[in-house]
Structure formats: structure tokens, C-alpha cells
PDB file of C-alpha atoms in Angstrom:
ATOM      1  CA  UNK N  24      73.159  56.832 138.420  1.00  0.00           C
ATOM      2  CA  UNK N  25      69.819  57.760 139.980  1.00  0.00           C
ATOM      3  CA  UNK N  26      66.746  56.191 138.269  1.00  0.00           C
ATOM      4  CA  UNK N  27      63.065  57.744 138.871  1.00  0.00           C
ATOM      5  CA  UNK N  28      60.030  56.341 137.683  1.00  0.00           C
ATOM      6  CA  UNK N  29      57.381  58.851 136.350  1.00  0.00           C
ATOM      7  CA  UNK N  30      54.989  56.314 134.960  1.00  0.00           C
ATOM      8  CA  UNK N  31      54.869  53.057 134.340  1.00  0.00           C
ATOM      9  CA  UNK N  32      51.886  52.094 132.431  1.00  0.00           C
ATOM     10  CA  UNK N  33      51.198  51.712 129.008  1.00  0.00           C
ATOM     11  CA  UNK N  34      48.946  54.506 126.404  1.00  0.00           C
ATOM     12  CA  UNK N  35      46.201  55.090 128.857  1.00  0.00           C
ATOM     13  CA  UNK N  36      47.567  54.831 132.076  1.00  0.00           C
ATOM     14  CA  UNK N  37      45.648  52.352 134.828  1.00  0.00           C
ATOM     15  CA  UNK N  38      43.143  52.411 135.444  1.00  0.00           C
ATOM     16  CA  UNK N  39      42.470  54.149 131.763  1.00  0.00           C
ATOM     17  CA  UNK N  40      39.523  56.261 131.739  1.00  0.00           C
ATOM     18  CA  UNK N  41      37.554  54.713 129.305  1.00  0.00           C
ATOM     19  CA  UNK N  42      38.229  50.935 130.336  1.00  0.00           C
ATOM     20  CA  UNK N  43      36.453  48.857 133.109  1.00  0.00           C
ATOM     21  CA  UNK N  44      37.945  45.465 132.422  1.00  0.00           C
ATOM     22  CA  UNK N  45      39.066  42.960 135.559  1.00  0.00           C
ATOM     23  CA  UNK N  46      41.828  45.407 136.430  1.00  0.00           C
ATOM     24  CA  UNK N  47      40.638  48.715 136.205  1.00  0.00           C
ATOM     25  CA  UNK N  48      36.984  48.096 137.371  1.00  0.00           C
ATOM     26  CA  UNK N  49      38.977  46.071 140.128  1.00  0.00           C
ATOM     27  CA  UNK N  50      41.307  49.241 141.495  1.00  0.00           C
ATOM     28  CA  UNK N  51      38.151  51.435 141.414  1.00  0.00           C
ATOM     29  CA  UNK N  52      36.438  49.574 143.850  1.00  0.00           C
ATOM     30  CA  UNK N  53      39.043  48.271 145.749  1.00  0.00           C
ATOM     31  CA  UNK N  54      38.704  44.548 144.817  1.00  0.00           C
ATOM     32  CA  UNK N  55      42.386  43.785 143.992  1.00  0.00           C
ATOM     33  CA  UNK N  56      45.447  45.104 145.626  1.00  0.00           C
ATOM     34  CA  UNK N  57      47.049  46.893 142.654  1.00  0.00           C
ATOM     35  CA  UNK N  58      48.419  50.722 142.424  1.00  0.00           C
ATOM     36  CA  UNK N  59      47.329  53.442 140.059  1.00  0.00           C
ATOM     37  CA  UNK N  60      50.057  54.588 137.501  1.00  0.00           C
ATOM     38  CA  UNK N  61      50.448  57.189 134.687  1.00  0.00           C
ATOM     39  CA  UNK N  62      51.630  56.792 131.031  1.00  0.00           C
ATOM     40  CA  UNK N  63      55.427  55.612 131.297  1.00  0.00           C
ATOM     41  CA  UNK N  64      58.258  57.853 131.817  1.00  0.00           C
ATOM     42  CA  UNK N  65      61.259  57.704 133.563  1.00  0.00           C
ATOM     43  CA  UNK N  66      63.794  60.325 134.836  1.00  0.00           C
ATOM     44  CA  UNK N  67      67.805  59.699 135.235  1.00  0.00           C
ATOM     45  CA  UNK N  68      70.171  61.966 136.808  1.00  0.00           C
ATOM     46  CA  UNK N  69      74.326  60.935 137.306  1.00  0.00           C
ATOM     47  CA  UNK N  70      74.619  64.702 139.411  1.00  0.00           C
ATOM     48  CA  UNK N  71      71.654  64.739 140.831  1.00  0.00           C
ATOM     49  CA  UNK N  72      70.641  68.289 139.465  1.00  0.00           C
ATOM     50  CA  UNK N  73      70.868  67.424 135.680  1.00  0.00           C
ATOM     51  CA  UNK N  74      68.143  65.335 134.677  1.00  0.00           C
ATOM     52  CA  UNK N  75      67.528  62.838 131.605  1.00  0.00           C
ATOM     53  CA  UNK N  76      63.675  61.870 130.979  1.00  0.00           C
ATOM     54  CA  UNK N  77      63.088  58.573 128.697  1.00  0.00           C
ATOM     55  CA  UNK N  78      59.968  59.792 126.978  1.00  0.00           C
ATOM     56  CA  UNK N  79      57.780  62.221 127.032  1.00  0.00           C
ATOM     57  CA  UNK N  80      54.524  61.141 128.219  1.00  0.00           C
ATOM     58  CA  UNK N  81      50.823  62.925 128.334  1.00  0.00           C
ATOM     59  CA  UNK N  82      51.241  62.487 131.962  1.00  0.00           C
ATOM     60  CA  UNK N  83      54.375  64.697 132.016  1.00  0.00           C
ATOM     61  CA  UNK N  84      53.138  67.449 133.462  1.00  0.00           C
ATOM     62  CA  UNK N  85      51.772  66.076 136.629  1.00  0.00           C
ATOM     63  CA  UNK N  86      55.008  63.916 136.813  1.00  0.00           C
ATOM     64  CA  UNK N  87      57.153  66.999 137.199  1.00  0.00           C
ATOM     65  CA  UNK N  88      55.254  68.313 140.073  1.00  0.00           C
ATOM     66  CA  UNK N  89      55.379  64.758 141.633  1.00  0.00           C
ATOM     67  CA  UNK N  90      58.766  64.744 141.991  1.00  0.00           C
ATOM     68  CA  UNK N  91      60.025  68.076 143.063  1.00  0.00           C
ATOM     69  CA  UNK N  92      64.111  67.539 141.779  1.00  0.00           C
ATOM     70  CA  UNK N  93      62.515  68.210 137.976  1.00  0.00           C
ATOM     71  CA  UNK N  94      61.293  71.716 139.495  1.00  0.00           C
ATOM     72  CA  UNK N  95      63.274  75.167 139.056  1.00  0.00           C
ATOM     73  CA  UNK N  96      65.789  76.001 141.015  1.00  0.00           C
ATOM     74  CA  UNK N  97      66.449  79.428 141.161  1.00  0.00           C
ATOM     75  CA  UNK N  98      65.536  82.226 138.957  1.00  0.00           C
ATOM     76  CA  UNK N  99      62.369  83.353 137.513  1.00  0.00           C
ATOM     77  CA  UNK N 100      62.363  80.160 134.634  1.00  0.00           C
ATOM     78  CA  UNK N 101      64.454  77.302 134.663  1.00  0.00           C
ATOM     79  CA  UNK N 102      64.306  73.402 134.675  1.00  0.00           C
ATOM     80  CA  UNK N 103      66.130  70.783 135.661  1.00  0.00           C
ATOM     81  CA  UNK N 104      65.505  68.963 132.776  1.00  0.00           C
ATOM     82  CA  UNK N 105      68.447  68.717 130.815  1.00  0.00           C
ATOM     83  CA  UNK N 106      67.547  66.076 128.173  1.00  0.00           C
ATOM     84  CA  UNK N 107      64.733  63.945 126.187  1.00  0.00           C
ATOM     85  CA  UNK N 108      65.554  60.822 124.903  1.00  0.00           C
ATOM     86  CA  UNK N 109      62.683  59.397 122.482  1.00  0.00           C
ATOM     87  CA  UNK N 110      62.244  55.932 122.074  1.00  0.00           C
ATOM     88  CA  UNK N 111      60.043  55.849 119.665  1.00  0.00           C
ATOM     89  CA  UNK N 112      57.117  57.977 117.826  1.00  0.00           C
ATOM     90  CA  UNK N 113      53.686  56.569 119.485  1.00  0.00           C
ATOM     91  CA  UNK N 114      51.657  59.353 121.020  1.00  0.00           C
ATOM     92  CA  UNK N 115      52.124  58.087 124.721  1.00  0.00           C
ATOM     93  CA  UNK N 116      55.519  58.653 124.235  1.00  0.00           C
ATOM     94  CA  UNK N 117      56.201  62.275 122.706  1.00  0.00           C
ATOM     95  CA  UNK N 118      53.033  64.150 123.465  1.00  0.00           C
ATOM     96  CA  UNK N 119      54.642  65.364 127.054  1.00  0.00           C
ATOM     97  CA  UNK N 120      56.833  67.704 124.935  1.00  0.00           C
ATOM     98  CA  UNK N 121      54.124  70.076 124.450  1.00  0.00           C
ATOM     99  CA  UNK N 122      54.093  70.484 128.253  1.00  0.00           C
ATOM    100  CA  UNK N 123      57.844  71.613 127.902  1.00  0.00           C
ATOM    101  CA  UNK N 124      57.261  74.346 125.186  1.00  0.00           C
ATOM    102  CA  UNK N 125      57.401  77.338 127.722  1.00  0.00           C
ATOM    103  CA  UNK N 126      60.752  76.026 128.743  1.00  0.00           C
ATOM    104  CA  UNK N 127      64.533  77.347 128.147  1.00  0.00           C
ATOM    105  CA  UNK N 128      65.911  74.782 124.848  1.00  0.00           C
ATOM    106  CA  UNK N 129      66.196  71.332 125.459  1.00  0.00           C
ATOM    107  CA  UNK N 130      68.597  69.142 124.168  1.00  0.00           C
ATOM    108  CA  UNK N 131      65.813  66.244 122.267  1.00  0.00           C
ATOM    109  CA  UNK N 132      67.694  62.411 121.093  1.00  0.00           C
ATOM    110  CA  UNK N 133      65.926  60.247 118.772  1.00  0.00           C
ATOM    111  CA  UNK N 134      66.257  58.801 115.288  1.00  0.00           C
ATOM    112  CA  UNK N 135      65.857  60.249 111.879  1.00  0.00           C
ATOM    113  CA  UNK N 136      62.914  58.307 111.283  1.00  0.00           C
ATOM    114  CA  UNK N 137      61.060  59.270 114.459  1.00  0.00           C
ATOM    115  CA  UNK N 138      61.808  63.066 113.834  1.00  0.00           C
ATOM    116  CA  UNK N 139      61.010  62.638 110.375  1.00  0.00           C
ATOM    117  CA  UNK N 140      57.383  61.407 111.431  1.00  0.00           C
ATOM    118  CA  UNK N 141      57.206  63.465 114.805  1.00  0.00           C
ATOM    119  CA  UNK N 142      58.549  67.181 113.479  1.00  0.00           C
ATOM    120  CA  UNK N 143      58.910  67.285 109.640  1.00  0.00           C
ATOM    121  CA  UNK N 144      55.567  65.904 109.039  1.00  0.00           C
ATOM    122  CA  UNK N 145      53.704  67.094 112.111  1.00  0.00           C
ATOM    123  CA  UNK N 146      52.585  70.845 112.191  1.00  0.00           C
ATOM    124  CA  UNK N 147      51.478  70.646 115.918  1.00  0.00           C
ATOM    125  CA  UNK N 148      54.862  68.964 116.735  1.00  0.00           C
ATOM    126  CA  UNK N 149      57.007  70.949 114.077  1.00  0.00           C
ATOM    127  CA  UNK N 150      56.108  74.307 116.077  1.00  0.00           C
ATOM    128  CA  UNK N 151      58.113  73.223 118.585  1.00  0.00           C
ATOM    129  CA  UNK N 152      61.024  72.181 115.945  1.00  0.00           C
ATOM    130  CA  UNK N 153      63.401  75.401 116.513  1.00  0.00           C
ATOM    131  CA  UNK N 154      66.426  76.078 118.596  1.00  0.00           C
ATOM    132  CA  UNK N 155      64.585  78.568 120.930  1.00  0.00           C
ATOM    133  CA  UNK N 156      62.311  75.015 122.070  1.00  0.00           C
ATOM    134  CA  UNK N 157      64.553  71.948 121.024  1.00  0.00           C
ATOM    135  CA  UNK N 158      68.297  71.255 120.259  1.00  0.00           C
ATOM    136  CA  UNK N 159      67.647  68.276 118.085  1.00  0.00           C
ATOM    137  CA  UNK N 160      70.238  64.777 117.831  1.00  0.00           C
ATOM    138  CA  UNK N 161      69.823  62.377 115.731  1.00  0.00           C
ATOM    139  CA  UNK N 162      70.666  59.259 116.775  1.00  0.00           C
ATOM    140  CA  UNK N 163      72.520  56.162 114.979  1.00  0.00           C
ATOM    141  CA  UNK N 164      72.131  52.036 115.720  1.00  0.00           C
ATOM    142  CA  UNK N 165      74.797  51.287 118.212  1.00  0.00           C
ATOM    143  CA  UNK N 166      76.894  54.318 118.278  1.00  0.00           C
ATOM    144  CA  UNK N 167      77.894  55.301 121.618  1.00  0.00           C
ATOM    145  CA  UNK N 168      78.474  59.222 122.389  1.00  0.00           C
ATOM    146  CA  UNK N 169      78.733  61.176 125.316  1.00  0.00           C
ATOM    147  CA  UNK N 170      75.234  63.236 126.861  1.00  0.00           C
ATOM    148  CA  UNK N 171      77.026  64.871 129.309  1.00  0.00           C
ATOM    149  CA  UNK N 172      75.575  65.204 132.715  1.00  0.00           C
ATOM    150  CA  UNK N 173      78.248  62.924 133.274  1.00  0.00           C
ATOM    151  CA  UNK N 174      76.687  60.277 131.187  1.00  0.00           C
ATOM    152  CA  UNK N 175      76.659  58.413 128.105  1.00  0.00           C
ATOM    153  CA  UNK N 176      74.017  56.985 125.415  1.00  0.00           C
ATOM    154  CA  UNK N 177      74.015  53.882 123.176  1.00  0.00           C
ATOM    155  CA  UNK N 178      70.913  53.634 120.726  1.00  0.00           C
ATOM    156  CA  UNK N 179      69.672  50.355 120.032  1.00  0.00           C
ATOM    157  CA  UNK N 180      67.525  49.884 117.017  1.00  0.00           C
ATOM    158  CA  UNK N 181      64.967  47.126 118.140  1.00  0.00           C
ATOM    159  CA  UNK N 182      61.837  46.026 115.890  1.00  0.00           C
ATOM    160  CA  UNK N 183      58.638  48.243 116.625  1.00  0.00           C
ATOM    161  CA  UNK N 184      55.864  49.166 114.563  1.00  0.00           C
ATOM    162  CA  UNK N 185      54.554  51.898 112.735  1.00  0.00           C
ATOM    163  CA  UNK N 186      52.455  54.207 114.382  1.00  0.00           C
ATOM    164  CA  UNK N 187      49.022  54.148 112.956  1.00  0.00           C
ATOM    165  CA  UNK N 188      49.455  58.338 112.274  1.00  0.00           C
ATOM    166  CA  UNK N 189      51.816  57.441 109.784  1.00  0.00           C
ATOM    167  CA  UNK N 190      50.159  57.048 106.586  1.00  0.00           C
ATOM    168  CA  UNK N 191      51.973  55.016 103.184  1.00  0.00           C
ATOM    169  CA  UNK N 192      55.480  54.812 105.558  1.00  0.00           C
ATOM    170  CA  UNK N 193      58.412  53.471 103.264  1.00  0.00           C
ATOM    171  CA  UNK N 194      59.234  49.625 103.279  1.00  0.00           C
ATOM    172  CA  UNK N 195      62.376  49.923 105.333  1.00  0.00           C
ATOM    173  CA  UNK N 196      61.181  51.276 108.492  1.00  0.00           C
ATOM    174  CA  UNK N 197      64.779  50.833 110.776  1.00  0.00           C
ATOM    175  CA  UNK N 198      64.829  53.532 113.451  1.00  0.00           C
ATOM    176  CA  UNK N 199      60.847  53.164 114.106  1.00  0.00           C
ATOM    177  CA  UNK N 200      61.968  52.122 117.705  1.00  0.00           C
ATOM    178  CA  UNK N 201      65.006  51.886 119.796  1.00  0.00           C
ATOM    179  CA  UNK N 202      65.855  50.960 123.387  1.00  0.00           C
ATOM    180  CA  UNK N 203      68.668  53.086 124.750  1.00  0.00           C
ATOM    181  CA  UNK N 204      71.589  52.293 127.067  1.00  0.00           C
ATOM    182  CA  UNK N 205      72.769  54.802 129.904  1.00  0.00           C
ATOM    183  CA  UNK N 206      76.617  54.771 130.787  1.00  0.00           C
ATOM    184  CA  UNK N 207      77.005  56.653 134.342  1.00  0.00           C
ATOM    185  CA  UNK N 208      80.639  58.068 133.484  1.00  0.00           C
ATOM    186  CA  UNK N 209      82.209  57.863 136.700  1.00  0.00           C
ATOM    187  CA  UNK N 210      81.657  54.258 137.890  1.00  0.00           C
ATOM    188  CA  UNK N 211      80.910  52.061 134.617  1.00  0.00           C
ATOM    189  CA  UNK N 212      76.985  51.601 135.736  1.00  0.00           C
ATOM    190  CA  UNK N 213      74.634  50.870 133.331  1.00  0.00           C
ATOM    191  CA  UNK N 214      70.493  50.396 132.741  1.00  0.00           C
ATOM    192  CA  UNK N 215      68.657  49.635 129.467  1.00  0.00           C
ATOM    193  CA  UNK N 216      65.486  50.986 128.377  1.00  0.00           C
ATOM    194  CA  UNK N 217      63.274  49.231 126.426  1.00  0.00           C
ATOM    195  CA  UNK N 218      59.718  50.203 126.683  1.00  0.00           C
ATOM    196  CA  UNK N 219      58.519  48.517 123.764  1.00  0.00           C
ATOM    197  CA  UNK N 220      60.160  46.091 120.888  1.00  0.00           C
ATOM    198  CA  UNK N 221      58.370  43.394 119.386  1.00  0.00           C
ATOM    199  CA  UNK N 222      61.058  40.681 118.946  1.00  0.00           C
ATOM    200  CA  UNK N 223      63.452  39.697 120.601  1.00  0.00           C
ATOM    201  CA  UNK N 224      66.968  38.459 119.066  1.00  0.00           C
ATOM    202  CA  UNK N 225      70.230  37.130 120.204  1.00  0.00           C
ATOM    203  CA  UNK N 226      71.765  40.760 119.539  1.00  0.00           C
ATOM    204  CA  UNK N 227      69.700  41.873 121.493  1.00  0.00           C
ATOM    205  CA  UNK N 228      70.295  39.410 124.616  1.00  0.00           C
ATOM    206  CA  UNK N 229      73.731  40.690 124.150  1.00  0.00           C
ATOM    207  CA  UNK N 230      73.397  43.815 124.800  1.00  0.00           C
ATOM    208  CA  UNK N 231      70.724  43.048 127.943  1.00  0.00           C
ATOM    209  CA  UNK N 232      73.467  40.881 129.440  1.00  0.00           C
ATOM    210  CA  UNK N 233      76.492  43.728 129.595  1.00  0.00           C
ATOM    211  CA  UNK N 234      74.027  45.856 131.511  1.00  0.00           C
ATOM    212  CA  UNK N 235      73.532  45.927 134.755  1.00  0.00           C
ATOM    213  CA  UNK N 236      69.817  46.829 135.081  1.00  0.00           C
ATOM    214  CA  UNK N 237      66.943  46.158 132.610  1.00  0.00           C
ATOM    215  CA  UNK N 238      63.438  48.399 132.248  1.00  0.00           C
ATOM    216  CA  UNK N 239      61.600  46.354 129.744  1.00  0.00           C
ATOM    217  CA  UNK N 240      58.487  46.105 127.811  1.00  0.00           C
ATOM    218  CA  UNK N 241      55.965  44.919 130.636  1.00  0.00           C
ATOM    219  CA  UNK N 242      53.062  45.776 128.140  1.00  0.00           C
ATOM    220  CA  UNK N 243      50.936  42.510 127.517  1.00  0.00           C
ATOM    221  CA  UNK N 244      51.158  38.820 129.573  1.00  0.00           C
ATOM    222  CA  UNK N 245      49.787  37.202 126.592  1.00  0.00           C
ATOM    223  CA  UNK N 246      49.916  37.959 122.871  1.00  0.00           C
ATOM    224  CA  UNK N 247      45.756  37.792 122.704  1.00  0.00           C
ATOM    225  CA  UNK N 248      45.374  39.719 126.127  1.00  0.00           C
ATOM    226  CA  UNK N 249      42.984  42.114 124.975  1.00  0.00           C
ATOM    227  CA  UNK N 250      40.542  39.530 123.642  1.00  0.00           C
ATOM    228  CA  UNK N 251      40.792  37.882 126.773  1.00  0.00           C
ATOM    229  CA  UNK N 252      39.865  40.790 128.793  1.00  0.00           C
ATOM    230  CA  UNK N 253      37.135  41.884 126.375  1.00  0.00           C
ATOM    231  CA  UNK N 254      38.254  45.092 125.368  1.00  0.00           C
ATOM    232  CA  UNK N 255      39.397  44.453 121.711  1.00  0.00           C
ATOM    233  CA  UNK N 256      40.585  41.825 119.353  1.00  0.00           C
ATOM    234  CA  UNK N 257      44.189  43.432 118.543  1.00  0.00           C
ATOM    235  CA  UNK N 258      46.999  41.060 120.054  1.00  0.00           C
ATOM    236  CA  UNK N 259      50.324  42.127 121.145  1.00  0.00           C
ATOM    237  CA  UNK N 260      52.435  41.338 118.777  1.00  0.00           C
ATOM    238  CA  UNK N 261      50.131  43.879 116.161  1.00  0.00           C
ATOM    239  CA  UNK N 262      50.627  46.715 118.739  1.00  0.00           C
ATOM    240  CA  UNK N 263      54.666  46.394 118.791  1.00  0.00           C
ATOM    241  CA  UNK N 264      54.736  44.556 121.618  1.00  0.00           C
ATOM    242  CA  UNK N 265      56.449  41.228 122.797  1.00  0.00           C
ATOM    243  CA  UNK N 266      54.359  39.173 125.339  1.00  0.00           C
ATOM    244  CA  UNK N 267      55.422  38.064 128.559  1.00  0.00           C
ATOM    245  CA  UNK N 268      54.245  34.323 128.921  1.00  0.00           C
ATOM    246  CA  UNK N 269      54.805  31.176 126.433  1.00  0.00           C
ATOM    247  CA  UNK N 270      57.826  29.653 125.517  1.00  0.00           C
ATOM    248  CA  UNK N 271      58.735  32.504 122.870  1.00  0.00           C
ATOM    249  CA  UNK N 272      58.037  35.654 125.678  1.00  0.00           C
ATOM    250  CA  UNK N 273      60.214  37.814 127.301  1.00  0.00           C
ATOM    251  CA  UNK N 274      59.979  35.787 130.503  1.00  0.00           C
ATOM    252  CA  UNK N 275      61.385  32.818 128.690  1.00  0.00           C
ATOM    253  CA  UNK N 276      63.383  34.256 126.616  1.00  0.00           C
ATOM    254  CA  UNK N 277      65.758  37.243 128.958  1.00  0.00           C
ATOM    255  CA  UNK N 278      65.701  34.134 131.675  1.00  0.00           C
ATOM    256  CA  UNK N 279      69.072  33.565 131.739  1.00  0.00           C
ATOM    257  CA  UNK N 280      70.037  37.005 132.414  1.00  0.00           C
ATOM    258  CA  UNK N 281      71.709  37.767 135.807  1.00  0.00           C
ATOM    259  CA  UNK N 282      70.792  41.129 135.857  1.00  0.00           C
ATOM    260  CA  UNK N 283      68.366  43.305 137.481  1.00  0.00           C
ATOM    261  CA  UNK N 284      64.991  43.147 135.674  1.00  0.00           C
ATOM    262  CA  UNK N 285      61.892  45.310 135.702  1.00  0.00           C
ATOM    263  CA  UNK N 286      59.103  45.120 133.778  1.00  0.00           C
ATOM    264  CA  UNK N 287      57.915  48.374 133.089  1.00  0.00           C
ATOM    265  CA  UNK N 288      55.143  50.261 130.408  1.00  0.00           C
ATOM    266  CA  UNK N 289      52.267  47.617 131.897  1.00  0.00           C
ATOM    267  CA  UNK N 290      49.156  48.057 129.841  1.00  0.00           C
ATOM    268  CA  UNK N 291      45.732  48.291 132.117  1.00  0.00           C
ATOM    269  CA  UNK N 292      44.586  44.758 131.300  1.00  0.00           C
ATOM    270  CA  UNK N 293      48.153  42.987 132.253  1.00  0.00           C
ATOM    271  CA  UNK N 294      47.086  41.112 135.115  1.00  0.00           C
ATOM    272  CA  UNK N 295      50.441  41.599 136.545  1.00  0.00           C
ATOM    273  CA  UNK N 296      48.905  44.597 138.012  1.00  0.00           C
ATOM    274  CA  UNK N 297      47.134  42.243 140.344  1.00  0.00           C
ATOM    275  CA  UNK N 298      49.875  41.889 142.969  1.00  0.00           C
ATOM    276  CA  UNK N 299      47.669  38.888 144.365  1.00  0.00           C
ATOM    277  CA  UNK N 300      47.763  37.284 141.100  1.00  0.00           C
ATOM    278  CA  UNK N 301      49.217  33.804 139.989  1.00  0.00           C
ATOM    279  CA  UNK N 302      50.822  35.695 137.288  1.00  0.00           C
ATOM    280  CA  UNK N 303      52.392  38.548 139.633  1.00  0.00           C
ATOM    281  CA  UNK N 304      54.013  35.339 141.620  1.00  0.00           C
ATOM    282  CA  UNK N 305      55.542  33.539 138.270  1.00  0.00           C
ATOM    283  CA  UNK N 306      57.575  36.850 137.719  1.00  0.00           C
ATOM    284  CA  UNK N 307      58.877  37.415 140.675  1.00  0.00           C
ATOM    285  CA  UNK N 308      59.539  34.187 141.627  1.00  0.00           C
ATOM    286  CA  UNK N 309      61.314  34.327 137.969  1.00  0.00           C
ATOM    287  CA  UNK N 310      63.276  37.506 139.834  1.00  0.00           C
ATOM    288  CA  UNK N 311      61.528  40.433 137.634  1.00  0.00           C
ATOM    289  CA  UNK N 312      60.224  43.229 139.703  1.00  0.00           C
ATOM    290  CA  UNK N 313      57.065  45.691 138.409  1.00  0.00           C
ATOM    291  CA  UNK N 314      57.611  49.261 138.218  1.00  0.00           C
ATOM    292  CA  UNK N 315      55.079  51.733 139.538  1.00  0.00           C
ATOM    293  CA  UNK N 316      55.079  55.015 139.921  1.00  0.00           C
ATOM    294  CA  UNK N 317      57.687  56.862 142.430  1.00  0.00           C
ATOM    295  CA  UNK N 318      60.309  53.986 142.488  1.00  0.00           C
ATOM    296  CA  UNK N 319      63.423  54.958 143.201  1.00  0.00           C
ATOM    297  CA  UNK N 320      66.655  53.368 142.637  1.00  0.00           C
ATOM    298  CA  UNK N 321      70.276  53.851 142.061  1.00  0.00           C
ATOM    299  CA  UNK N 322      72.539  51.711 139.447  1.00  0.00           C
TER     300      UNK N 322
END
């Protein structure tokens, strides 16, 4: 199973446009050694012609033409695109599928709840809701079923929020965000995507540890990052998101898996985007790598 990073920052991409905290003031002028990266998005193939993408972000379009195996083929239309899988209904995540409304139908995975809130309540969204533009599946906590492209799909419901679009949503909210686990048919591989959840259980851990490669939410270090960095007062844990540090964060608490680990969907003022920083070295000396943009790996 190929893997093929798009993006890997958080809503906003780094540096964002509006923002000129430590990090992003710091890659404009060239005082730290970090790497610019759009809104996250990643791209899965088990043929290497048939391709999955794990969100659709703003950034989509621009991603396709970075990475030429997305592009057409043959023929006057086409796309190797064969698949979108959506974690979860924030913006950064679904607005690249209005950059795929020209195309031939794709075949779109997500829950009930995040269609309900993405198409049936959405006009701009809902024109693409038709079987000319998407083949919709809904998808179910836990139940494994076949993608094709010689690969398979587990949902995993995982606590998220509620995007802030959503006005009066009901109490249960189960299916506001899942991370989803890719079966390569032929040899047994695995990888587990999990751009955002905001706790962490021992179901969970579970289902990390019969995988063989993690992309996790790399969103925050700290749960009151932003007020650190000056650029809000809104912590991590109110956004969706489970920190990194402390005794309670996802360094702490995925340490004891023996798997490969990658911190992925960084937001702009993470200052493991400083690959000089003290922070950058507790990570990887913890044996967690950092996406960025254009990795390329096989699982």
C-alpha cells in the first residue's frame, strides 16, 4: 500500500495567511528551519493507478497537480481518483470536493451524521449530492467492508466536536468524527488515520496497536497553545483536538505502541514545525516522525 501526503497542516495551512506568530513569521523570513505545508490530505493507492484520498482539503486542487499519479490518464476527462473517505465535517476537510465537481462520479465514505450536516443541510454542498457527482456510503462504527482497489476500510468512531456551522445539533452526536483503517488486500498491511479525535481511550489503543502504521492528530503540543502563541484564547481540547505533551497527551499516552507513528494535521503555531526545536527532539527521540508535504511511503 502506497501512502502520499498532500498536506499536512491543520485549517490554514503554514504558514496561514493571516497569522505571524513564532512559526509563521519565522518561515517567512527564514529564521527557523521548518517547511511550508497545505491543509492535510493524504492519497493511498494498493495498484498504483486507483487512488484513495483521506479528505478533501481547500488545498486539493494544487495537491493534484503536485503529484502527477492523481492526473488523467488517457482520454479527454478522467481521474485517477477513485475514492473520498471523510473523516469528519470541518471545512478543512470537505471543501476540496468542490474542486472535484467537473469530474466523472466518485465513490464518497463517511457517516450519516457527517452527510447529514455536509449534503442534506448544505445547499452549496447538496449540489454536488447526485449520482452524476458522488456515489455516496455511509459508513458504520467498526464494520469492516471491502473498497476495492484491492483494499479494505474499517471506520472508527472517535470523539470530535461539532463543527461550529452546525447550529442546535442533537445531544447524541456519534459519527461527528472517525479515524479510518486501510487493509491492503494482498499482503495484510495496514495504516490508521486519525487526523483529529479529542480523547483518547483504551479501545482506541487497541485498534492503534493491530496496525502497522499510525497518521495521527499532530494538531496542538499543548492544550493552551494558542494563548501561548498569542493568537487566541481557544485551547485544544475546545477545537476537537488531543494535545501532544503532559502526562494525559498523545505522546504519553500511544507510547507503548511499536508501530510506525506520524504525527500529521500540525496546526501553524505547533512548534514541532521548528525542526531545531526542543520539542521536535522529544518526539523523535520518542520515535514519532512529522509529516510534510510530498512524503512518500509504502506499508
Amino acid at each position: 500500500m502506497r501512502v502520499h501526503i498532500l498536506g499536512s497542516a491543520a485549517g490554514g495551512g503554514f504558514p496561514q495567511w493571516n497569522c505571524n506568530c513564532f512559526n509563521c513569521a519565522g518561515l517567512r523570513t527564514g529564521s527557523i528551519r521548518a517547511k511550508p505545508r497545505t491543509q492535510c490530505s493524504v492519497a493511498i493507492s494498493a495498484d498504483g493507478s486507483r487512488w484513495l484520498l483521506l479528505n478533501a482539503s481547500p488545498d486539493l486542487r494544487s495537491q493534484i497537480f503536485s503529484f502527477p499519479d492523481l492526473l488523467p490518464k488517457g482520454g479527454a476527462r478522467g481521474s485517477a481518483i477513485d475514492a473520498v473517505l471523510l473523516s469528519d465535517a470541518e471545512l478543512d476537510h470537505i471543501s476540496g470536493l468542490l474542486s472535484l465537481r467537473e469530474a466523472q462520479p466518485i465513490r464518497l465514505y463517511c457517516t450519516s451524521r457527517v452527510f447529514d450536516w455536509v449534503f442534506a443541510s448544505n445547499p452549496v454542498f447538496g449540489a454536488l449530492n447526485s449520482p452524476e457527482k458522488l456515489r455516496v456510503t455511509t459508513v458504520e462504527d467498526r464494520k469492516a467492508e471491502s473498497i476495492g482497489c484491492g483494499l479494505g476500510v474499517e471506520a472508527i468512531f472517535v470523539s470530535g466536536k461539532v463543527p461550529t456551522y452546525v447550529k442546535n445539533p442533537p445531544a447524541n452526536c456519534d459519527g461527528a468524527a472517525v479515524g479510518y483503517k486501510l487493509i491492503d488486500r494482498a499482503t495484510g498491511s495496514s495504516l490508521l488515520y486519525v487526523p483529529a479525535i479529542k480523547q483518547i481511550d483504551e479501545r482506541f489503543i487497541a485498534a492503534a496497536a493491530a496496525c502497522d502504521c499510525l497518521l495521527f492528530d499532530g494538531s496542538f503540543w499543548s492544550d493552551n497553545e494558542m494563548e501561548i502563541r498569542g493568537v487566541g484564547t481557544r485551547t485544544a481540547s475546545a477545537m476537537g483536538h488531543k494535545p501532544i505533551s503532559g502526562p494525559s497527551g498523545s505522546l504519553a499516552q500511544l507510547g507503548g505502541l511499536r508501530i510506525r507513528k506520524i504525527y500529521t494535521h500540525v496546526n501553524n503555531t505547533n512548534p514541532i514545525l521548528d525542526e531545531d526545536s526542543a520539542e521536535r527532539r522529544e518526539i523523535e527521540q520518542a520515535r514519532w516522525q512529522v509529516a510534510e508535504d510530498g512524503m512518500d511511503f509504502t506499508v
